[in-house]
Short mmCIF file of C-alpha atoms and ligand atoms in Angstrom, two decimals:
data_model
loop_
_atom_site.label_atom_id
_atom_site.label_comp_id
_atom_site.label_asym_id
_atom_site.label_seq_id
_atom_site.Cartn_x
_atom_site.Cartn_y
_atom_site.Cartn_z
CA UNK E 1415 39.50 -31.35 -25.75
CA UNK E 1416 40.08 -29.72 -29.04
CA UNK E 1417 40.63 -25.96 -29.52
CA UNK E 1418 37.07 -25.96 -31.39
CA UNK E 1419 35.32 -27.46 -28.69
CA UNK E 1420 36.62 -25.32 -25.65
CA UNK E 1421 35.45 -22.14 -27.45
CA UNK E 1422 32.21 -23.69 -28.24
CA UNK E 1423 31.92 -24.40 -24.84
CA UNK E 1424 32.64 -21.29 -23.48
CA UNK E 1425 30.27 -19.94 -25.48
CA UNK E 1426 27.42 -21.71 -24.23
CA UNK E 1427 28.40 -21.42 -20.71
CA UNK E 1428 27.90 -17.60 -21.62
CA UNK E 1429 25.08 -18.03 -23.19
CA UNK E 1430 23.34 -20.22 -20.09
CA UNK E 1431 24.29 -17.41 -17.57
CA UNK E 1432 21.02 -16.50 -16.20
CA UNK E 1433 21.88 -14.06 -13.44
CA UNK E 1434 25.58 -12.36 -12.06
CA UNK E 1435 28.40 -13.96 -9.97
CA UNK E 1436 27.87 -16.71 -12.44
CA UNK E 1437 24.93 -18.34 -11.94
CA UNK E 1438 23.46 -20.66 -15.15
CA UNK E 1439 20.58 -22.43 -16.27
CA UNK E 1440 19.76 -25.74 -15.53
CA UNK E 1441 19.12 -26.61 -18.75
CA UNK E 1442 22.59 -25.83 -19.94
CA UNK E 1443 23.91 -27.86 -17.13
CA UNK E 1444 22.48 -31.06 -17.93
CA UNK E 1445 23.04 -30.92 -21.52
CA UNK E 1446 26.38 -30.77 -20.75
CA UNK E 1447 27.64 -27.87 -22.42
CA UNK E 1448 28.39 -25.53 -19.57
CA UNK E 1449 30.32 -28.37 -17.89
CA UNK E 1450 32.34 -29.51 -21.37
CA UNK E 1451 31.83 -32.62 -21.15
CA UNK E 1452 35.14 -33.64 -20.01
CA UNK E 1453 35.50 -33.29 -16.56
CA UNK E 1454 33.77 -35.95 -15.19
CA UNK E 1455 33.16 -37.86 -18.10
CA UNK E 1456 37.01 -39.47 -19.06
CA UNK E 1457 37.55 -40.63 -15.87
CA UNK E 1458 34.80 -42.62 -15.54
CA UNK E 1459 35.07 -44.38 -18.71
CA UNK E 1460 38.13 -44.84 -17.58
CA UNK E 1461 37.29 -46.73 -14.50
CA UNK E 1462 34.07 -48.25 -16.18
CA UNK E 1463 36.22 -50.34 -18.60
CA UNK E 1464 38.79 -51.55 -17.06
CA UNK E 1465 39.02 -54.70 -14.27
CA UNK E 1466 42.55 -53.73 -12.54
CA UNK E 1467 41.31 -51.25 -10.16
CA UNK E 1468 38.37 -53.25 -8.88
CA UNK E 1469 38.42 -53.62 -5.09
CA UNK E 1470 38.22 -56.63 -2.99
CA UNK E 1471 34.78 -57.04 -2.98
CA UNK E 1472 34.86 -58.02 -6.42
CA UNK E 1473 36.15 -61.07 -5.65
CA UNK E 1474 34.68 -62.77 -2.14
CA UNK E 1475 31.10 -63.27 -0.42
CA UNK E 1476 29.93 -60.09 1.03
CA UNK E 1477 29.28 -59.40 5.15
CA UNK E 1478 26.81 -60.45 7.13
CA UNK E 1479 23.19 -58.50 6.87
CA UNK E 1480 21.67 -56.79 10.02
CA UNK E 1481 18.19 -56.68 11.17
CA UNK E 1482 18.42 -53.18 11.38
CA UNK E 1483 20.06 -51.21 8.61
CA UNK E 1484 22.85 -49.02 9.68
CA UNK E 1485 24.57 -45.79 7.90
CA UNK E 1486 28.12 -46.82 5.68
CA UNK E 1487 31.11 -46.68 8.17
CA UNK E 1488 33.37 -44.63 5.34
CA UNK E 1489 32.76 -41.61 3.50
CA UNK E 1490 30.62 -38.95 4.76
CA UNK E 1491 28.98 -39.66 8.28
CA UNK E 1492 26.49 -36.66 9.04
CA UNK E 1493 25.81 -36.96 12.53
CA UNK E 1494 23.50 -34.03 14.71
CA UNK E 1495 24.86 -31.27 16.85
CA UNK E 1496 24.08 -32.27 20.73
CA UNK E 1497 23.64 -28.97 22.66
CA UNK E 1498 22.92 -29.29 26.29
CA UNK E 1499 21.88 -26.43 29.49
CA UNK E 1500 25.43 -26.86 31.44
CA UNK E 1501 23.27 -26.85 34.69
CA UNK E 1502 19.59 -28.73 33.37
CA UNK E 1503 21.28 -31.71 31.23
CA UNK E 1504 17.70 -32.69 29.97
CA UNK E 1505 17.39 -29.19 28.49
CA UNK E 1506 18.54 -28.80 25.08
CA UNK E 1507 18.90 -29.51 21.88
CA UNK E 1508 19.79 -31.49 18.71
CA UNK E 1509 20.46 -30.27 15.19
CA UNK E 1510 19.85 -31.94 12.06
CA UNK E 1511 23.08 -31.84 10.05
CA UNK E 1512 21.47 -29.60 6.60
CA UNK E 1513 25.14 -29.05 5.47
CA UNK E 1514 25.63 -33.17 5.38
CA UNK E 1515 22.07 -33.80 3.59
CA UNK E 1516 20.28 -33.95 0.23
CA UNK E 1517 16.93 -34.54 -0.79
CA UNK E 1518 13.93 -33.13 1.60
CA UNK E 1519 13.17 -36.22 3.94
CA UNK E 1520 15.37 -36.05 7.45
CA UNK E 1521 15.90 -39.69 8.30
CA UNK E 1522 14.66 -40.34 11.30
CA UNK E 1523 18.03 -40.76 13.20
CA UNK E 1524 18.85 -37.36 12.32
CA UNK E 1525 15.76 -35.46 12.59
CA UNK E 1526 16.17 -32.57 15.29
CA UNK E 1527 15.48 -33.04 18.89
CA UNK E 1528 14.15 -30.23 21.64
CA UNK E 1529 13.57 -31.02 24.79
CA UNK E 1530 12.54 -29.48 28.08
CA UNK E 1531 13.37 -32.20 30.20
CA UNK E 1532 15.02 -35.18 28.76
CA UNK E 1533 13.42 -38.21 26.87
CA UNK E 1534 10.77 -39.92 29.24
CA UNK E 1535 10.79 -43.53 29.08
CA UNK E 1536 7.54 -45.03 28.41
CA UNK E 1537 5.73 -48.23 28.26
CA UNK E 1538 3.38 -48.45 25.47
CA UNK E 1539 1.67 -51.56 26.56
CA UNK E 1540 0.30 -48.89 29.47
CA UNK E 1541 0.56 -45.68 27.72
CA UNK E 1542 -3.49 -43.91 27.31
CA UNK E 1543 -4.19 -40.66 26.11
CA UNK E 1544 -6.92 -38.83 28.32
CA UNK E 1545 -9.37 -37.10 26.24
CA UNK E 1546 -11.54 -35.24 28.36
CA UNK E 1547 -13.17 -31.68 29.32
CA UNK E 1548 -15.88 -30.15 26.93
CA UNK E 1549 -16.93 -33.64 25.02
CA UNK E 1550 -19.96 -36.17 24.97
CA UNK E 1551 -18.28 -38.86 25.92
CA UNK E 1552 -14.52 -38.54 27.68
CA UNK E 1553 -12.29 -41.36 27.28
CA UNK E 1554 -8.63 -43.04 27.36
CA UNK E 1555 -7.47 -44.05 24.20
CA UNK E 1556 -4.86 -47.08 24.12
CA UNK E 1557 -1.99 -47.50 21.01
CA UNK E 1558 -4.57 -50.47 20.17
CA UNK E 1559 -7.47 -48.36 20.00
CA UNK E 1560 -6.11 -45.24 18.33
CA UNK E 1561 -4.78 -48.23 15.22
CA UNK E 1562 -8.15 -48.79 14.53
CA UNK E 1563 -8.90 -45.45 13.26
CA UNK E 1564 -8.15 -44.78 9.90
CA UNK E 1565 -4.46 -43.41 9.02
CA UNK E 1566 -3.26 -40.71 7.17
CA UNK E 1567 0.04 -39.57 5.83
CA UNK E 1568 1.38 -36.33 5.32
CA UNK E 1569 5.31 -34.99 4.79
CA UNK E 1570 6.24 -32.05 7.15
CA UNK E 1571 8.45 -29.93 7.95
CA UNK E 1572 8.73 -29.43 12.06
CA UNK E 1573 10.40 -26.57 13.02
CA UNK E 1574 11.09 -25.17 16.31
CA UNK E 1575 10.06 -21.58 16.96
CA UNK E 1576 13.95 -20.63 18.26
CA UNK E 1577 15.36 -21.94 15.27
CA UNK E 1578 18.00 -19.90 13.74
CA UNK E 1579 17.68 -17.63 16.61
CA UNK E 1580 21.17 -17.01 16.23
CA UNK E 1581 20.71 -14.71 13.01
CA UNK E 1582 19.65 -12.03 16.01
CA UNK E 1583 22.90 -11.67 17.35
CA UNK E 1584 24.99 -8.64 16.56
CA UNK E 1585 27.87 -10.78 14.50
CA UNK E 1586 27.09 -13.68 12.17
CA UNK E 1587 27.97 -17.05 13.87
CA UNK E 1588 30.30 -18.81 11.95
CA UNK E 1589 28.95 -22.44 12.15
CA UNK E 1590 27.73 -25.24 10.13
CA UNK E 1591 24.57 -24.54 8.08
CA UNK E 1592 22.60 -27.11 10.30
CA UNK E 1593 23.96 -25.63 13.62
CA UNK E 1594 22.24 -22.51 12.50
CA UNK E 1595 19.20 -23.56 10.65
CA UNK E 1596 18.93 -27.32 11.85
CA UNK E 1597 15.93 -27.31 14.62
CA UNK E 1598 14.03 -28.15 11.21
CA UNK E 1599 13.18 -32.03 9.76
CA UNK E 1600 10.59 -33.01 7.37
CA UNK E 1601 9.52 -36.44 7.62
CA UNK E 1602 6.39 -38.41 6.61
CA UNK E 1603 4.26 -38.37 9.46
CA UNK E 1604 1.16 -41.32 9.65
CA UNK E 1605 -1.01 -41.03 12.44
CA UNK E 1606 -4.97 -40.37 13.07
CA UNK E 1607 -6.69 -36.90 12.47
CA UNK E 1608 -7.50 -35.69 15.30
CA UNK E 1609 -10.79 -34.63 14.35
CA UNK E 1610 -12.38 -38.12 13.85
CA UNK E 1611 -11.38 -38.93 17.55
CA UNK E 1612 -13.20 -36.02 18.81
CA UNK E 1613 -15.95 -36.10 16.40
CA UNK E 1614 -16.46 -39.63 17.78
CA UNK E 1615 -16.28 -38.31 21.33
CA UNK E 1616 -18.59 -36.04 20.24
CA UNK E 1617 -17.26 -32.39 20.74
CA UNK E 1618 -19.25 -29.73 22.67
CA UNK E 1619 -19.79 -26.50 20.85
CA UNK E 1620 -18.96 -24.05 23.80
CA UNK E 1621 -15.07 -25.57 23.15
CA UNK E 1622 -12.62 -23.34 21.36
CA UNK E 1623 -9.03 -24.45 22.36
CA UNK E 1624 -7.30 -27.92 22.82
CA UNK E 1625 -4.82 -28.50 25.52
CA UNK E 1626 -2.31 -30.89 25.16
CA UNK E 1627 -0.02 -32.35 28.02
CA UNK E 1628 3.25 -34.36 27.23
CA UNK E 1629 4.24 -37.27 29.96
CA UNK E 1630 7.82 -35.81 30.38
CA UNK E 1631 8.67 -33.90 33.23
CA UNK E 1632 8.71 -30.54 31.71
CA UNK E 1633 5.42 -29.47 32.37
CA UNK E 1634 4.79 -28.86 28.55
CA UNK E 1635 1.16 -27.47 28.33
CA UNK E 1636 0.13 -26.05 24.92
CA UNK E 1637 -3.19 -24.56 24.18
CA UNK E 1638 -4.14 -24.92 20.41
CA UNK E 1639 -7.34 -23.47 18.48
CA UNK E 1640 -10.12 -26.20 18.27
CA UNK E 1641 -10.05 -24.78 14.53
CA UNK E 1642 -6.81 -25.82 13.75
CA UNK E 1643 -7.51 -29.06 15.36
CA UNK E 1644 -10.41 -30.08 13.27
CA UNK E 1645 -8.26 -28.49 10.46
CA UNK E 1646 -5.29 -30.64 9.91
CA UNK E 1647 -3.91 -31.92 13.03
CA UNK E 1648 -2.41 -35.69 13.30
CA UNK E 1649 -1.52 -37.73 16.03
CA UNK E 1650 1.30 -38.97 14.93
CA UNK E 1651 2.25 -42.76 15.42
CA UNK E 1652 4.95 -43.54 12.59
CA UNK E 1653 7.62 -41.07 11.29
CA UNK E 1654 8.91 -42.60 7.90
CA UNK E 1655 7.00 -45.49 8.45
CA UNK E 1656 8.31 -46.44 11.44
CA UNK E 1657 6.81 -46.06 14.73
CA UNK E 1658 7.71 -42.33 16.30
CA UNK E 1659 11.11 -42.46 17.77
CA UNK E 1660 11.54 -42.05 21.72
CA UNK E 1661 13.12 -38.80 20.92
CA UNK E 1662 10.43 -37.26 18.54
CA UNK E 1663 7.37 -38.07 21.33
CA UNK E 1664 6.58 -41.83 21.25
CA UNK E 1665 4.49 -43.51 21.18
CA UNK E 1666 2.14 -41.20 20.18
CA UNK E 1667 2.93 -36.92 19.31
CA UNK E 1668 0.89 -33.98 18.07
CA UNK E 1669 1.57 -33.09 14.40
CA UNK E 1670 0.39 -29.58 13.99
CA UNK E 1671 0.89 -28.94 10.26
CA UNK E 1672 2.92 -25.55 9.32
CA UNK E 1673 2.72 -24.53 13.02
CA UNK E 1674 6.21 -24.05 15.11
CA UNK E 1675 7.67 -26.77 17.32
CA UNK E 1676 6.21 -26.47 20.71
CA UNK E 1677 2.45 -27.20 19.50
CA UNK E 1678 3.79 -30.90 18.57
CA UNK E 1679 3.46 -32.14 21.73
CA UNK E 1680 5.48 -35.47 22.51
CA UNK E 1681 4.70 -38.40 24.83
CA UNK E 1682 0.90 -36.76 24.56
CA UNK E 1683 -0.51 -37.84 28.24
CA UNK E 1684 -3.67 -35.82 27.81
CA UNK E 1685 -6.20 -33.48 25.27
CA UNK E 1686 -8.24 -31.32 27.34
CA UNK E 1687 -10.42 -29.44 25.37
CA UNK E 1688 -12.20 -25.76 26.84
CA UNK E 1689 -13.37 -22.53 26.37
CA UNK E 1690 -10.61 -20.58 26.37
CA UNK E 1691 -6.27 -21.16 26.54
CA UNK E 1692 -4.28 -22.03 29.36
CA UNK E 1693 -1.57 -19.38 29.37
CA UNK E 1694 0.48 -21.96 30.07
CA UNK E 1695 4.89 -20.74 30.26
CA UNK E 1696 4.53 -21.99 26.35
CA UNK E 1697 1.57 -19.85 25.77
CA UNK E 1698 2.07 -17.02 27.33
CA UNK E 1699 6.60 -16.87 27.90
CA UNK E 1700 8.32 -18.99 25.95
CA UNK E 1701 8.13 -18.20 22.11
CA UNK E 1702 6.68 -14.73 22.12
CA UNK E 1703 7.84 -11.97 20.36
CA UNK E 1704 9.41 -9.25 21.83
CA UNK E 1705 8.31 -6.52 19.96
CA UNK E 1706 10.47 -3.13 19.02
CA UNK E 1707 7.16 -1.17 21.34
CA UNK E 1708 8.44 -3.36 24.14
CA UNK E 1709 4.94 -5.23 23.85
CA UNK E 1710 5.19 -9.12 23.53
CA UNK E 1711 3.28 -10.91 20.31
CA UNK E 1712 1.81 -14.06 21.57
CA UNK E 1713 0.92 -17.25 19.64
CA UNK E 1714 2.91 -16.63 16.48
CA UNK E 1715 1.73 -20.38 15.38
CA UNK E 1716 2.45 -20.30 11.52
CA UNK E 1717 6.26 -21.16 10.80
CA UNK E 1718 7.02 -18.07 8.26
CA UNK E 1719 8.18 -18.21 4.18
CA UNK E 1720 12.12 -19.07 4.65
CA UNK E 1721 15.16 -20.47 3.47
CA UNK E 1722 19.04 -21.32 3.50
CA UNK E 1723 21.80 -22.47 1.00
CA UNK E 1724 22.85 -26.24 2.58
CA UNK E 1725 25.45 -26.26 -0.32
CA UNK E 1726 28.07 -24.77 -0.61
CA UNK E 1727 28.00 -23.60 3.13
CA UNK E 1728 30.85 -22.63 5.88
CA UNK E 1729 32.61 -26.11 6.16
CA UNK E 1730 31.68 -27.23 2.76
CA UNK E 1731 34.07 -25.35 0.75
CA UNK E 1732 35.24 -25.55 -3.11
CA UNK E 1733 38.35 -27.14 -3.96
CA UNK E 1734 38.85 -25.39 -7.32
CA UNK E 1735 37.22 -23.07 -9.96
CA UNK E 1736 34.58 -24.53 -11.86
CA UNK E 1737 30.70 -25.76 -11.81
CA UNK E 1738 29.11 -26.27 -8.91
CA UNK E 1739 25.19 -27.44 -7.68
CA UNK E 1740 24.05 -24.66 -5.24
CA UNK E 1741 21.78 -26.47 -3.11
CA UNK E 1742 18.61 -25.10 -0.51
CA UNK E 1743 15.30 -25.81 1.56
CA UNK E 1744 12.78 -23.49 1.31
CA UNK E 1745 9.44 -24.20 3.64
CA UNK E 1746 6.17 -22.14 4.82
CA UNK E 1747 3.93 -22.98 6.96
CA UNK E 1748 1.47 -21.11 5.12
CA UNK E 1749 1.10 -23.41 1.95
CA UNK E 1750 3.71 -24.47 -0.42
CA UNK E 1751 6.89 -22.88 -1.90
CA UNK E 1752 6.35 -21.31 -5.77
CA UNK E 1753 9.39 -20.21 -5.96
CA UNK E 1754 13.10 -19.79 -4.90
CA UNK E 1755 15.33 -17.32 -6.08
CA UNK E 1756 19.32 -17.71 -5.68
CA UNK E 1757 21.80 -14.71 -5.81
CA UNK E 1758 25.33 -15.23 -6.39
CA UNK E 1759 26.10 -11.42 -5.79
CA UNK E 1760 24.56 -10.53 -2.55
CA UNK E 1761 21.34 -9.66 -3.94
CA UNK E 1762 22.21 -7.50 -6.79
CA UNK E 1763 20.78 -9.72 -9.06
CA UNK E 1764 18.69 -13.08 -8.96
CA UNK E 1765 18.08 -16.22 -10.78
CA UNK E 1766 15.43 -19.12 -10.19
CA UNK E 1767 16.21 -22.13 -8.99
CA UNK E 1768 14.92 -25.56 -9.79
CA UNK E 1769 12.20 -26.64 -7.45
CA UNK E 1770 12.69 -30.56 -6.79
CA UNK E 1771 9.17 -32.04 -7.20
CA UNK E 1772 6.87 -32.64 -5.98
CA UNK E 1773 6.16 -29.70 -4.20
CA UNK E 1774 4.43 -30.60 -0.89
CA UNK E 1775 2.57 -28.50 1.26
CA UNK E 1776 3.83 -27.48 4.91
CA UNK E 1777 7.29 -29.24 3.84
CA UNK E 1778 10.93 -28.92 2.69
CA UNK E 1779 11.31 -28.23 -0.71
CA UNK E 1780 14.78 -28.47 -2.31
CA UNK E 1781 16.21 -26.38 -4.87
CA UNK E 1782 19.00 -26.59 -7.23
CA UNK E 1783 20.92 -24.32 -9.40
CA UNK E 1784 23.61 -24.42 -11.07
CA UNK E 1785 26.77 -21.80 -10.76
CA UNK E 1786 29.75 -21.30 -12.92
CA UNK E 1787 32.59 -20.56 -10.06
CA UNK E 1788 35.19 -17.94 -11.48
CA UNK E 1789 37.33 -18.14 -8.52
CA UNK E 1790 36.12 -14.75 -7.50
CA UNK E 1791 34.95 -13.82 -3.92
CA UNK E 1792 31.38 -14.46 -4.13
CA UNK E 1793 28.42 -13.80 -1.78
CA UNK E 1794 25.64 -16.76 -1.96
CA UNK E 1795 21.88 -15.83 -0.70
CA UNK E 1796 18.52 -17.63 -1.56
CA UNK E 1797 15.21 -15.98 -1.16
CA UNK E 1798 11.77 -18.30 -0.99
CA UNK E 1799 8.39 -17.26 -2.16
CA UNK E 1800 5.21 -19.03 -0.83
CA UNK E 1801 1.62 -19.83 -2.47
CA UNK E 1802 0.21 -17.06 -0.01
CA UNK E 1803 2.83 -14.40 -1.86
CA UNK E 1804 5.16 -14.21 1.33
CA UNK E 1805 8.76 -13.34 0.37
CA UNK E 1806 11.63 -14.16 2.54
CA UNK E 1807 12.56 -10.88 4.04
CA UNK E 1808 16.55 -9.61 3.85
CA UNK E 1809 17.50 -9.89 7.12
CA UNK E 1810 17.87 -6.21 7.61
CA UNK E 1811 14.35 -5.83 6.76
CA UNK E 1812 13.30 -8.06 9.32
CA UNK E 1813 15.42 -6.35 11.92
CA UNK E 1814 13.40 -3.33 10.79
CA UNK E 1815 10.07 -4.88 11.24
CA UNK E 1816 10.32 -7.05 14.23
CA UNK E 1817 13.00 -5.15 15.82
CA UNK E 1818 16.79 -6.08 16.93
CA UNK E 1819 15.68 -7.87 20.89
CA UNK E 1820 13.96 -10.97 18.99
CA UNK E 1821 14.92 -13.87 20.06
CA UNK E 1822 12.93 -16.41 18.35
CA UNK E 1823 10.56 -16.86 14.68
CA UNK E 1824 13.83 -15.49 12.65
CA UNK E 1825 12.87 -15.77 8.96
CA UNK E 1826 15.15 -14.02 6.89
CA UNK E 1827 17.34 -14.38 4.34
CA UNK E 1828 21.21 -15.97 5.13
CA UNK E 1829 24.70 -14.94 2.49
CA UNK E 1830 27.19 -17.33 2.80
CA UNK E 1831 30.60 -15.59 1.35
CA UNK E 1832 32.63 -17.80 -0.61
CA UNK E 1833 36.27 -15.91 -0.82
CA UNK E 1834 39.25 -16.43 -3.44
CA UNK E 1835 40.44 -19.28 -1.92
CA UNK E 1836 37.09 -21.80 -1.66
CA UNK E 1837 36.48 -21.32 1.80
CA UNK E 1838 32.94 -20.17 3.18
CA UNK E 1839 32.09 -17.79 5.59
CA UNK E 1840 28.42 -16.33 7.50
CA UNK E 1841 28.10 -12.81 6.35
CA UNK E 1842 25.43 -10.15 7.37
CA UNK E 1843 25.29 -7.28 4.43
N1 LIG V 1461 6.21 -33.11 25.82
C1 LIG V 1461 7.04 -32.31 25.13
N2 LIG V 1461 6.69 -31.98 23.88
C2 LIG V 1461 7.49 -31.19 23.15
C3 LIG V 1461 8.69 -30.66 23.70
C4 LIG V 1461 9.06 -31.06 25.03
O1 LIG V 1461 10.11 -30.69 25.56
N3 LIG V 1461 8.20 -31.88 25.70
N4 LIG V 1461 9.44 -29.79 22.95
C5 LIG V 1461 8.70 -29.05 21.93
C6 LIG V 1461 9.51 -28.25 21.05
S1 LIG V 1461 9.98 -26.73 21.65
C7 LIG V 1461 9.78 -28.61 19.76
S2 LIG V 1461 10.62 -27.60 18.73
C8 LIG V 1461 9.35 -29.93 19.22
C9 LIG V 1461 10.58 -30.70 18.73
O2 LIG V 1461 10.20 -31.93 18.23
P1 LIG V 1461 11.33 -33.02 17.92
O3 LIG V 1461 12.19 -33.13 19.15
O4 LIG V 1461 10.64 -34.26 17.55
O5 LIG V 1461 12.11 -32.47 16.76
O6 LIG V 1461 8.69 -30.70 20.19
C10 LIG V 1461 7.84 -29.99 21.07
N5 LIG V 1461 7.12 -30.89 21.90
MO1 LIG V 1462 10.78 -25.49 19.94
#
């Protein structure tokens, strides 16, 4: 590169600096000013035009093709995060690997798992779901029947209410982004609305809550609002097109748009609707919120306004000085994401990122930005905004608000600190 065209370089990276610790504008970026042009671009010009450093392949009939496509056997293998009770092995979870990721859809062999009691085996020649209490007409639906109805498809995010539950404790965790923030998955859920099977059951008007049973062994019971049945709910057959894994409730799961995890029932054995909830362990235990009055908030359904940096992350560390794509997913279960902001200097000041489109309701959205990387310690936060005007609360002001025993529905915001040498740490500020 020329003398001429370094400085004019450097001058539009300055120029394209939209916020401190670096951060630029997209446009800049792809232009290819801020980057110069020649770091990327030699090499593969290079490699483009000549024939001596073509591999093997090149030259001989390709392998055989599989039924069933399978991931690449080099490069980068993302694989989830298995955590099990030591004493209750059917207890636990799996986390989607964020860090390892792009885009916004979770394929389905990596979207998170939480179970109560293991993965039920079940025979969906024999499988019915029970629809019974305050209806018309009470039935069992088979698979066959419930195809009949018309489909719909919707992208969601599902995310369990415990999920980053371990931005409570009194020291950051210093783990992968996806071991932190990973009981989340979007995926493009197709099933029936629930409300045309009860309207065809015919619903009686003295019912205001909807209790669904899963055929596991866990005894999960969840009571749901009638009006956020008739609202939006799915029973979901096909995740990404494909029927519903074992794992993620087949054949046949509760997709409660927005809400958190445990109202997705899996394996669904039964809808009961009635007059008032069960106060079932899930209703009335398990995912309420311990309150700083020592009073517990119950049925916190709506998944808040949040977000997390997948890239770069602890484990995903810089090699050397230069350009680099911050990467995110913002979600809300309260509408859509307008906007994500990205700080390079622990919130002193903030930039907008790129929103990948299209925005989807009640899903991940991705965001991009790009960041000029001085070799400088550096401390990485994003911040979503949703199309209700939620904003992402700093983790200290969430402490404030929902006190410092919470254990589950963590929101706030997450700083990854990138030091001198490249290498990222989980910071609280
Ligand atoms: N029957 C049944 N449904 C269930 C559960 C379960 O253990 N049994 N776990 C719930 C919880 S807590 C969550 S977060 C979601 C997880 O869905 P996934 O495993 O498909 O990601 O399923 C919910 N539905
Ligand atoms: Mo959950």
């Amino acid at each position: 590169m020329t003398r001429r065209a370094k400085n004019k370089d450097s001058a539009s990276a300055a120029q394209s600096v939209v916020a401190g610790g670096g951060l630029l504008s997209r446009r800049k970026f792809i232009a290819g000013t801020a980057v110069g042009g020649s770091m990327f671009l030699p090499m593969s010009m290079a490699a483009a035009g000549s024939f001596e450093n073509q591999p093997d392949s090149w030259l001989s009939a390709g392998g055989e093709f599989t039924n069933y496509g399978v991931p690449p056997e080099t490069g980068e293998h993302p694989i989830r995060w298995i955590s099990n009770h030591p004493a209750v092995p059917g207890e636990g979870v799996a986390w989607t690997p964020h860090h390892q990721l792009h885009g916004s859809i979770t394929p389905n062999g990596l979207h998170f798992e939480r179970h109560h009691n293991g993965v039920p085996e079940i025979n969906a020649d024999q499988w019915e779901l029970a629809i019974h209490g305050l209806l018309e007409r009470p039935t069992a639906l088979s698979l066959e029947d419930l195809h009949r109805l018309p489909m719909h498809s919707e992208t969601l995010f599902i995310e369990c209410g415990g999920n980053s539950n371990a931005m409570w404790r009194e020291r950051p965790v210093q783990t992968a982004a996806g071991y932190i923030h990973g009981l989340l998955s979007c995926a493009e859920w197709t099933g029936v609305r629930l409300s045309d099977v009860l309207d065809m059951l015919g619903i009686d008007p003295r019912a205001t809550w909807i209790i669904a049973d899963g055929l596991d062994s866990s005894g999960v019971t969840v009571s749901i609002p009638m009006e956020k049945a008739l609202y939006d709910v799915l029973i979901g057959l096909y995740q990404n097109g494909e029927p519903v894994r074992p794992s993620q409730g087949f054949p046949a799961r509760l997709v409660v748009p927005g809400w958190e995890g445990i109202t997705h029932v899996k394996w669904l054995r039964s809808l009961m609707l009635v007059d008032k909830p069960l106060m079932s362990k899930y209703d009335s235990v398990s995912y309420t919120d311990l309150m700083p009055d020592g009073t517990f908030k119950r049925f916190s359904f709506e998944m808040e306004v949040k977000s997390f940096i997948t890239q770069p992350s602890p484990g995903v560390e810089l090699n050397e000085k230069g350009i680099y794509e911050i990467r995110g997913l913002a979600w809300s279960g309260a509408g859509s994401i307008t906007r994500v902001q990205v700080s390079a200097d622990g919130g002193a000041s903030w930039a907008d990122a790129e929103l990948q489109q299209p925005v989807l309701q009640k899903s991940l959205t991705r965001f991009r930005i790009p960041w000029n990387w001085s070799g400088a310690s550096a401390e990485l936060v994003s911040r979503a905004i949703d199309s209700q005007g939620n904003v992402q609360p700093q983790r200290q002001e969430l402490l404030s608000s929902k006190g410092s025993s919470a254990y589950y529905h963590y929101n706030g915001t997450t700083v990854w600190s990138v030091d001198e040498q490249g290498s990222v740490r989980h910071v609280y500020l």
